[in-house]
Coordinates of C-alpha atoms in Angstrom, one line a residue:
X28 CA 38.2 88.5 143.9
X29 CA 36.8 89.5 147.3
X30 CA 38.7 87.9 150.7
X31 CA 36.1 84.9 151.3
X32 CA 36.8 83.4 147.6
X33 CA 40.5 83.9 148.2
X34 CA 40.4 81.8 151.3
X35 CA 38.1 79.4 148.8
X36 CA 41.1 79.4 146.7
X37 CA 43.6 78.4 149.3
X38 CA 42.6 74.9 149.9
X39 CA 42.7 74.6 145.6
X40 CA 45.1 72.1 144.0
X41 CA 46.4 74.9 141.8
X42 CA 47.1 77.2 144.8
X43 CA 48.8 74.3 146.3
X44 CA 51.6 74.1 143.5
X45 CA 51.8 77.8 143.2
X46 CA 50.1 79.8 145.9
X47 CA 51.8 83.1 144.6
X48 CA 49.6 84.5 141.7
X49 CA 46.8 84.2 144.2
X50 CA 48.6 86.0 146.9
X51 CA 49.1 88.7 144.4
X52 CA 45.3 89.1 144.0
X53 CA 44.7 89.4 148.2
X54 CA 47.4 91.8 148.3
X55 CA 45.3 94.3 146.5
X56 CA 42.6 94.0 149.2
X57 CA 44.7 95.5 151.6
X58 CA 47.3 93.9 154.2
X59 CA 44.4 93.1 156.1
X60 CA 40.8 92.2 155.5
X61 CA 38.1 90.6 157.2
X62 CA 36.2 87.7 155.7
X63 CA 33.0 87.4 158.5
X64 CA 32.6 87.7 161.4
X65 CA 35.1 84.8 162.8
X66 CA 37.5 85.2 160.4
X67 CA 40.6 87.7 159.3
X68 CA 42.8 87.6 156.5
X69 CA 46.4 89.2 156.7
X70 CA 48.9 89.4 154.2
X71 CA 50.9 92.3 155.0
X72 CA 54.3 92.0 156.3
X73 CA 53.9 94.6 159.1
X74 CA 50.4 93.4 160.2
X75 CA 51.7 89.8 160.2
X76 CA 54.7 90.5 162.4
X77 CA 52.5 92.5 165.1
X78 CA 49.7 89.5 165.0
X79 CA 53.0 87.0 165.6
X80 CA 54.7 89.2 168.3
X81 CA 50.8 90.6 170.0
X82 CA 50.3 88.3 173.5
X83 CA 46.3 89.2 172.6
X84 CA 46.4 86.8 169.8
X85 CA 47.5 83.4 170.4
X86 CA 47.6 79.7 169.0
X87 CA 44.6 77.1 169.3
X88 CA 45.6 75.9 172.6
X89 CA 43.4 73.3 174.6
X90 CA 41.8 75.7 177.0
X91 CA 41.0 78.0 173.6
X92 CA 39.5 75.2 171.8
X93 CA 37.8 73.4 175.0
X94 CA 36.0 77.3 174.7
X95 CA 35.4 77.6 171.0
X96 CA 34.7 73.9 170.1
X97 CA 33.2 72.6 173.8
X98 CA 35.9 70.4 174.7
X99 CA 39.0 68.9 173.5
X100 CA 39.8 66.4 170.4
X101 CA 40.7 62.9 171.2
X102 CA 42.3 62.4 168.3
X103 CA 45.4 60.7 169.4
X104 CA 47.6 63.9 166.6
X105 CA 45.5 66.6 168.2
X106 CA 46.4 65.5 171.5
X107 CA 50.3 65.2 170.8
X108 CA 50.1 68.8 169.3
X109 CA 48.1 69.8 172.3
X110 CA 50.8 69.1 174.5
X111 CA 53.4 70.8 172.2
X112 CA 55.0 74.3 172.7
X113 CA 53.7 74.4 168.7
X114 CA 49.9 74.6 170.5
X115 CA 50.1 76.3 173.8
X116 CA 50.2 79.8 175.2
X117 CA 51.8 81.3 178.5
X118 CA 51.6 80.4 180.9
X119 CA 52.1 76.9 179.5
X120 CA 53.9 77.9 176.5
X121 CA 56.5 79.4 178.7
X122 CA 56.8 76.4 181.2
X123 CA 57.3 74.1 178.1
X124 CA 59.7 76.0 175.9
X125 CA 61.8 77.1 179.1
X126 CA 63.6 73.7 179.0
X127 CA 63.8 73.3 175.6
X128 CA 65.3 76.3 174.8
X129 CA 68.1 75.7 177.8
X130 CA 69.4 73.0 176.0
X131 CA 69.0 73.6 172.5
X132 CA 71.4 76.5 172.6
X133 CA 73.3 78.4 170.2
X134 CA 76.8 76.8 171.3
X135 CA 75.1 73.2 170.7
X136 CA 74.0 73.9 167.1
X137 CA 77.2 75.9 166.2
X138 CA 79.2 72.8 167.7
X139 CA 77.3 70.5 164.7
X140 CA 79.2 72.9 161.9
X141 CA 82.4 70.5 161.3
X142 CA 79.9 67.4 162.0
X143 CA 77.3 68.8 159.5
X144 CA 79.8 69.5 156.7
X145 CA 81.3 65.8 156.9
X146 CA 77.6 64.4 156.7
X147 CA 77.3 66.7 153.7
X148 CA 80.5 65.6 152.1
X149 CA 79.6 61.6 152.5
X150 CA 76.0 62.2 151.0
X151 CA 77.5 64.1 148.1
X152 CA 79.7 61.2 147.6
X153 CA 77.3 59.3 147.5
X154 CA 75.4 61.4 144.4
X155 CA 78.2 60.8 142.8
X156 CA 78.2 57.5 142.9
X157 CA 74.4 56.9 141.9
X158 CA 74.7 59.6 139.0
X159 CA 77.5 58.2 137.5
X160 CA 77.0 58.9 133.6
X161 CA 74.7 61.3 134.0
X162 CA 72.0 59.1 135.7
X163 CA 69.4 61.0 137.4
X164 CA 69.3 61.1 141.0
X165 CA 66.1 62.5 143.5
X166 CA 68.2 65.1 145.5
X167 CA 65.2 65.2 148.0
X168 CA 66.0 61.3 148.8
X169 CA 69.4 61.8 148.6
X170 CA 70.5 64.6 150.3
X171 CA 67.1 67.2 151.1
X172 CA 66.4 64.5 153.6
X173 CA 68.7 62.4 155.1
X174 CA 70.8 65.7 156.1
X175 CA 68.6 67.3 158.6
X176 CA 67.2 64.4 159.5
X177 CA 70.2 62.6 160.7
X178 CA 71.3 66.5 162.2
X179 CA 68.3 67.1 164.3
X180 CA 68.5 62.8 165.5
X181 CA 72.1 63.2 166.2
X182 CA 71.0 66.6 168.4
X183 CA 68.0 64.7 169.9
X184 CA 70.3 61.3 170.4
X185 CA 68.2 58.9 168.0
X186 CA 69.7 55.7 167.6
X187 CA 71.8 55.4 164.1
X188 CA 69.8 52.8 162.7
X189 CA 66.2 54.0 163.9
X190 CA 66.9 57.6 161.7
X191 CA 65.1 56.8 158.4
X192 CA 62.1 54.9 159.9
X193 CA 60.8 58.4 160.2
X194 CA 59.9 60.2 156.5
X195 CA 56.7 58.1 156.0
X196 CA 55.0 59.2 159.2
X197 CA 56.6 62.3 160.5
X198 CA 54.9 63.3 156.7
X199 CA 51.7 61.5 157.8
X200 CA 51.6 63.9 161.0
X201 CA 52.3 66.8 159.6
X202 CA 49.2 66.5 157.2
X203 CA 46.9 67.1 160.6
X204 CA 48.6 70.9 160.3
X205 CA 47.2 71.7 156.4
X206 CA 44.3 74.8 156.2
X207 CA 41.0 73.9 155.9
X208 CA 42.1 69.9 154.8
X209 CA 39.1 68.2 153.4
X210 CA 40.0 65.1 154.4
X211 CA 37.9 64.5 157.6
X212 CA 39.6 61.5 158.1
X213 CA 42.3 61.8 160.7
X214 CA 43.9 58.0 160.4
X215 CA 47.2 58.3 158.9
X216 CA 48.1 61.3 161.2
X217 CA 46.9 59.6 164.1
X218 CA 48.4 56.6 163.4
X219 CA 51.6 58.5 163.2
X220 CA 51.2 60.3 166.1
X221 CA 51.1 57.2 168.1
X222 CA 53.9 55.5 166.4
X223 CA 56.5 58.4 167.0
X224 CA 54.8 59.1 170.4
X225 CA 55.4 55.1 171.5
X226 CA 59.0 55.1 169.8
X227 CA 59.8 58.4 171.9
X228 CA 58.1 57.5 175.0
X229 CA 60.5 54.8 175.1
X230 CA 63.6 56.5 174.4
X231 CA 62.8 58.8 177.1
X232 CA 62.6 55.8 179.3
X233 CA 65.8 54.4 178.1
X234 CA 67.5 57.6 178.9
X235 CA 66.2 57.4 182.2
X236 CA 67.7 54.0 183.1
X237 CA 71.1 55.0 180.9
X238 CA 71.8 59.0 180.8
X239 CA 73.5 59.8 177.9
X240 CA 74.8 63.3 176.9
X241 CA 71.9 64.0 174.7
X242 CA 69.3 66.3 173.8
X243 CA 66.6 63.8 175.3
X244 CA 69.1 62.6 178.2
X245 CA 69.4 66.6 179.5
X246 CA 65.9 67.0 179.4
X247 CA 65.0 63.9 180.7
X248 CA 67.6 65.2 183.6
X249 CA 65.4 68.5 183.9
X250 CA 62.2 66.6 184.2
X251 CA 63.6 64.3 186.9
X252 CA 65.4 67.2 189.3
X253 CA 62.0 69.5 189.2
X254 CA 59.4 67.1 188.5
X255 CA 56.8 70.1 189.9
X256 CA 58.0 72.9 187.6
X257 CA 59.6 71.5 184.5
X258 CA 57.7 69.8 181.4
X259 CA 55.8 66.5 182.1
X260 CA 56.4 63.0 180.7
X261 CA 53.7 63.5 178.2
X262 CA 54.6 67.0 177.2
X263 CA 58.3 65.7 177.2
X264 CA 57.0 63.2 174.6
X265 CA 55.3 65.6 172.4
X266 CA 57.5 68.5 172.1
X267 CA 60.1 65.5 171.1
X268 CA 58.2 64.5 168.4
X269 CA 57.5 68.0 167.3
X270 CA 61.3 68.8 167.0
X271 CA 61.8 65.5 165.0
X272 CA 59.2 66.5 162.6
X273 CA 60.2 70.5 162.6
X274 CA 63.6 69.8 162.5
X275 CA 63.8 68.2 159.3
X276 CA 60.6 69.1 157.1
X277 CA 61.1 72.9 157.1
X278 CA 64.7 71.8 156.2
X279 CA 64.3 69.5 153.6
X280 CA 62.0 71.7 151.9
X281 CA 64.9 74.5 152.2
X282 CA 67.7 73.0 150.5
X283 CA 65.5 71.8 147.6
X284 CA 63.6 74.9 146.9
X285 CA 67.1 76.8 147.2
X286 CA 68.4 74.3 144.5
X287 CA 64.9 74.7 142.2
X288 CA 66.0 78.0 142.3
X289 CA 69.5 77.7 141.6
X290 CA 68.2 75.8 138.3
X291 CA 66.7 79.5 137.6
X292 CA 69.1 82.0 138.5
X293 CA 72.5 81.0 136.8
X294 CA 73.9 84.1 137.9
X295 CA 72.5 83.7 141.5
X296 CA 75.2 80.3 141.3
X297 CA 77.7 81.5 139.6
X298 CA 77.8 84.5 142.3
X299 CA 77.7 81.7 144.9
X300 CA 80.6 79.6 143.0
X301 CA 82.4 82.4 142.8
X302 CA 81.9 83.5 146.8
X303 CA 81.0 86.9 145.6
X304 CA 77.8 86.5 147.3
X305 CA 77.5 85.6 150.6
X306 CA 76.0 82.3 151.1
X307 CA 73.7 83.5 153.9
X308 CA 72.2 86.0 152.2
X309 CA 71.5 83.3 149.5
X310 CA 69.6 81.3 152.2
X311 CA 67.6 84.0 153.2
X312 CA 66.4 85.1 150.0
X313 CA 65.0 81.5 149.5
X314 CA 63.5 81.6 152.9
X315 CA 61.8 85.2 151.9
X316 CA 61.0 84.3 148.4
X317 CA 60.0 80.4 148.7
X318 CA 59.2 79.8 152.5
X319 CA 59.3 76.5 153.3
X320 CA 56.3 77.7 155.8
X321 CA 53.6 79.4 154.0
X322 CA 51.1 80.3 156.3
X323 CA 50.6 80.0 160.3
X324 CA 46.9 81.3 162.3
X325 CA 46.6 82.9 165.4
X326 CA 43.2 83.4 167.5
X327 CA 41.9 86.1 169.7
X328 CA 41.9 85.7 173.2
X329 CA 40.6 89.0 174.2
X330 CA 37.7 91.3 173.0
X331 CA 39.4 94.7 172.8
X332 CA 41.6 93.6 169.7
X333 CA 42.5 95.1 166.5
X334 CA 44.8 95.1 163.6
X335 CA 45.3 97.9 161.4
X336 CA 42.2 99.1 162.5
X337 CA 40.0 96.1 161.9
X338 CA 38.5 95.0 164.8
X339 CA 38.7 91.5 165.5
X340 CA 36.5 89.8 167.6
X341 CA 37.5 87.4 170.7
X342 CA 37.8 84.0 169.2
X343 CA 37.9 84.9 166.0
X344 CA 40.6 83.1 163.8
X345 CA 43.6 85.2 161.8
X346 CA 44.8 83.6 159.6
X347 CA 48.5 84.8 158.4
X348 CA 49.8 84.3 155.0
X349 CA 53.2 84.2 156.0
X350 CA 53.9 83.6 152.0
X351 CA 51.9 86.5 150.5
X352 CA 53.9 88.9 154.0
X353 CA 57.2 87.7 152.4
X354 CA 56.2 89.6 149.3
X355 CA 54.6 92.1 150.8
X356 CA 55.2 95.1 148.2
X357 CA 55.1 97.4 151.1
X358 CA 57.4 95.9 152.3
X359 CA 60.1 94.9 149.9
X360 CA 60.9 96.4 146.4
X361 CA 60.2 94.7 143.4
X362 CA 59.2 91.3 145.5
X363 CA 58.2 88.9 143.3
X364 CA 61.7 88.9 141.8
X365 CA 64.4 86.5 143.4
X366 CA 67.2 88.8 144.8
X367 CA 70.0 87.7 147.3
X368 CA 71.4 91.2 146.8
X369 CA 68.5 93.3 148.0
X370 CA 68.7 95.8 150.5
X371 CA 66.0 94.7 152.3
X372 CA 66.4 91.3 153.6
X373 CA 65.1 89.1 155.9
X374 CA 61.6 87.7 156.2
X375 CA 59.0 86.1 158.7
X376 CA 59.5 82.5 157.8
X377 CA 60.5 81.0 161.0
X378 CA 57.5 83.5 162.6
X379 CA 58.2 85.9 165.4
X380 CA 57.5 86.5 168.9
X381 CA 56.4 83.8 171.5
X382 CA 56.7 81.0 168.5
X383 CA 59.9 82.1 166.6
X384 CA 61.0 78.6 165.3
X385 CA 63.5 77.4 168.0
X386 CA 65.8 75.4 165.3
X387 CA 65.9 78.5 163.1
X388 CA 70.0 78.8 163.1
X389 CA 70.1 74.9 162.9
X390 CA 68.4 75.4 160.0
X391 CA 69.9 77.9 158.6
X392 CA 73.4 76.4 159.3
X393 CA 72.7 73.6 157.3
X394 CA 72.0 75.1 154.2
X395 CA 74.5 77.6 154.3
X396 CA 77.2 74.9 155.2
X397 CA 75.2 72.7 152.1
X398 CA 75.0 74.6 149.3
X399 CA 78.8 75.6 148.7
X400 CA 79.8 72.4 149.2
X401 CA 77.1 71.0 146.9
X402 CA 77.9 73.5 143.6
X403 CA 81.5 72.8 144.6
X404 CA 81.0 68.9 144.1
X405 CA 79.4 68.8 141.5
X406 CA 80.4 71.4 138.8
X407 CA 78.1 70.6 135.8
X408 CA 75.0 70.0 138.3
X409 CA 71.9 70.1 136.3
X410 CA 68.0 69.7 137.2
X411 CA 66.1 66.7 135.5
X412 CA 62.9 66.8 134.0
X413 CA 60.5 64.9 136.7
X414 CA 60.2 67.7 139.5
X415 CA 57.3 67.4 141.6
X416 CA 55.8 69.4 144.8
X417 CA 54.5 68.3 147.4
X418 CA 50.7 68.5 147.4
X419 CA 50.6 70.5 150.7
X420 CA 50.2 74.4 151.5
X421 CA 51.2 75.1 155.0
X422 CA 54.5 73.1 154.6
X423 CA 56.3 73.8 150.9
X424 CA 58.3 71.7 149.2
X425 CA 59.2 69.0 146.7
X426 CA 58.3 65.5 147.0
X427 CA 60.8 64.9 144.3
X428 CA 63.8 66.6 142.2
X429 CA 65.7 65.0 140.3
X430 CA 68.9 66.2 139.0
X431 CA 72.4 65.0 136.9
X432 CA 75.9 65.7 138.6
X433 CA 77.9 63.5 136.1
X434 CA 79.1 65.9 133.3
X435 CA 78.3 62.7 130.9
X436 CA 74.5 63.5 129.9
X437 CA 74.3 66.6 131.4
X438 CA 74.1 70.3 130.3
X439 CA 77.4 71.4 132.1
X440 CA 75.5 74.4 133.1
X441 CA 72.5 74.3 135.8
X442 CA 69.4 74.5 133.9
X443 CA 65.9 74.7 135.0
X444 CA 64.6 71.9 133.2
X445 CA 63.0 70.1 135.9
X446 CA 61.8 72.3 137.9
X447 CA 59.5 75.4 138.7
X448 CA 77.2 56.7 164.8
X449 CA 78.2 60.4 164.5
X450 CA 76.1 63.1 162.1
X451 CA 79.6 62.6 160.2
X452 CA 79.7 58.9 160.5
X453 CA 76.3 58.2 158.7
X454 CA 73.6 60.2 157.8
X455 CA 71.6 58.8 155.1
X456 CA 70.7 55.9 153.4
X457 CA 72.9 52.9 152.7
X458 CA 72.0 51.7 149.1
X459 CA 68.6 52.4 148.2
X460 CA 67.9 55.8 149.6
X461 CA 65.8 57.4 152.2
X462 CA 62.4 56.2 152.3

């Protein structure tokens, strides 16, 4: 299979439930190939780190797209990404993430441990309660979302009772993100886009009139002190949206892959149970060998670029298989195995350089404050037949897993049967679950 049919491939519904075999087959190309003239292929872990980190190669920003595409989409999601730090480069990428970055700081997130570990405790009550005699219960509903979710809109200061208004569309938006989609239709993202831009929008306004000792209220406080320098009204508005959306999708899709893959490894949880393996080195195995990201692009802003030798030509599109760099046999030993223990850890899932994922250690906090918790509660935890993915690429993940944690019904062993006011206040759903 040469590079151009394994780009073909990507956009398959086969790839999209397990892209792996296929990365496999573009590995043996070489970590990087080109496919035409406007287009480069990279699956190495070493080539994809350089293209993340290389100031030469940048994201689709406005001014890039105004060049390659003669002018800029008015498609109300396109726009809102346009104005994120997701779709920028310096010197606009620097101006927007500059304020963000000041006040989502490591001592704000680390402050959210005791608060995230009650919101874990009340939603693993509340398992308990709905799997009571071994009924089955969707821990993506239950817990995969309405953790991060009420996290990142307790960081952001998102009214209580606004939080779970946002699954349906924040999934809606992210669809505009998939490679290649086929669906020319841009509606449900851009209806999305407008709905969270409007609810945001006026939150930010709110804050204005009322200042409150939130994520939005200190920004809101930067914008108004150096209205010249710091991030606009509009851009304000977008890159709040983007961390709504980013801070609980890549999340979500953590804590359920890690438990799919509990379900397989029953010496991977009894190590965890046990605390003879480091939770965090757990989490980052998943993150390596399931990445809730699989794949990110870059394009060339210069003409004197190359990577590994292949010239690439300005404009020209790289696309990186962050997935297929995570298993990079170069790079790691034995990769398509699921290891916590190995030597040779870490992995590019929340990218590198100018874009490293800014909610990275919320992220990982969460899970690694989750998961011993989780196995703790629930001691003859099992996965349910009914697992499904999500049908997406870029952002992996289950749409639903269901699982047993009353011992009545269940195996009393973790088996893979089903699948391949205050954060500590309330979190999730009331009765019926996240929807």
């Amino acid at each position: 299979m040469d590079a151009s049919a394994i780009v073909d491939r990507l956009t398959t519904p086969q790839t999209r439930v397990d892209p792996y075999p296929l990365y496999e087959q573009a590995h043996a190309l070489g970590p990087v190939v080109r496919v035409d003239d406007t287009f480069v292929l990279v699956t190495g872990h070493a080539a994809a780190d350089r293209v993340l980190r290389e100031r030469g190669f940048g994201v689709l920003d406005r001014q890039a797209s105004a060049a390659m595409f003669g002018g800029e989409s008015e498609a109300p999601s396109q726009e809102l990404f346009g104005r994120s730090i997701l779709q920028s480069n310096p010197p606009v990428h620097t101006r927007l993430r500059g304020p963000i970055a000041a006040v989502f700081t490591p001592r704000r997130i680390a402050a959210l441990e005791p608060a995230i570990a009650r919101a874990v405790d009340r939603l693993l009550a509340e398992m308990a309660e709905s799997g009571r005699a071994g009924a089955p219960v969707d821990f993506m509903d239950r817990f995969a979302f309405p953790l991060p979710v009420g996290v990142i809109c307790e960081l952001l200061g998102v009214p209580e009772e606004d939080r779970y208004r946002f699954r349906d569309p924040a999934h809606d938006l992210m669809g505009v993100l998939e490679f290649m989609s086929v669906a020319t239709d841009t509606g449900p993202a851009d209806r999305a886009a407008l709905e969270l831009g409007g609810y945001f929008a006026d939150l930010v306004a709110e804050r204005r009139a009322r200042p409150q000792d939130d994520l939005i209220g200190a920004l809101v406080r930067l914008r108004d002190e150096d209205p010249e320098q710091a991030i606009g009204d509009a851009e304000l508005v977008a890159n709040l949206v983007l961390l709504l959306v980013a801070g609980f999708e890549t999340t979500t899709n953590l804590l359920g892959n890690g438990l799919a893959l509990l379900g397989e490894h029953p010496d991977v949880r009894r190590a965890l149970v046990d605390r003879t393996l480091p939770v965090a080195d757990f989490v980052e195995e998943v993150l390596r060998y399931d990445s809730p990201v699989q794949l990110t692009s870059r394009v060339a802003l210069r003409d004197d670029l190359s990577i590994d030798g292949v010239p690439v030509p300005r404009f020209a599109e790289v696309l990186v298989l962050i997935g297929a760099a995570n298993r990079d046999p170069a790079r790691y030993r034995d990769p398509q195995r699921f290891d916590p223990w190995r030597a040779e850890g870490g992995s590019l899932s929340f990218g590198a350089g100018l874009h490293f994922c800014v909610g990275a250690m919320l992220a990982r906090l969460e899970a690694t404050v989750a998961f011993p918790r989780l196995l703790d509660r629930f001691p003859a935890l099992t996965l349910a037949p009914g697992a499904t993915r999500r049908d997406r690429l870029v952002l992996r993940g289950y749409g639903e897993l269901p699982v047993t944690v009353d011992a009545v019904g269940a195996a009393g062993t973790m088996g893979a049967t089903g699948a391949g006011g205050a954060v500590g206040d309330r979190v999730g759903p009331d009765e019926s679950g996240a929807s």
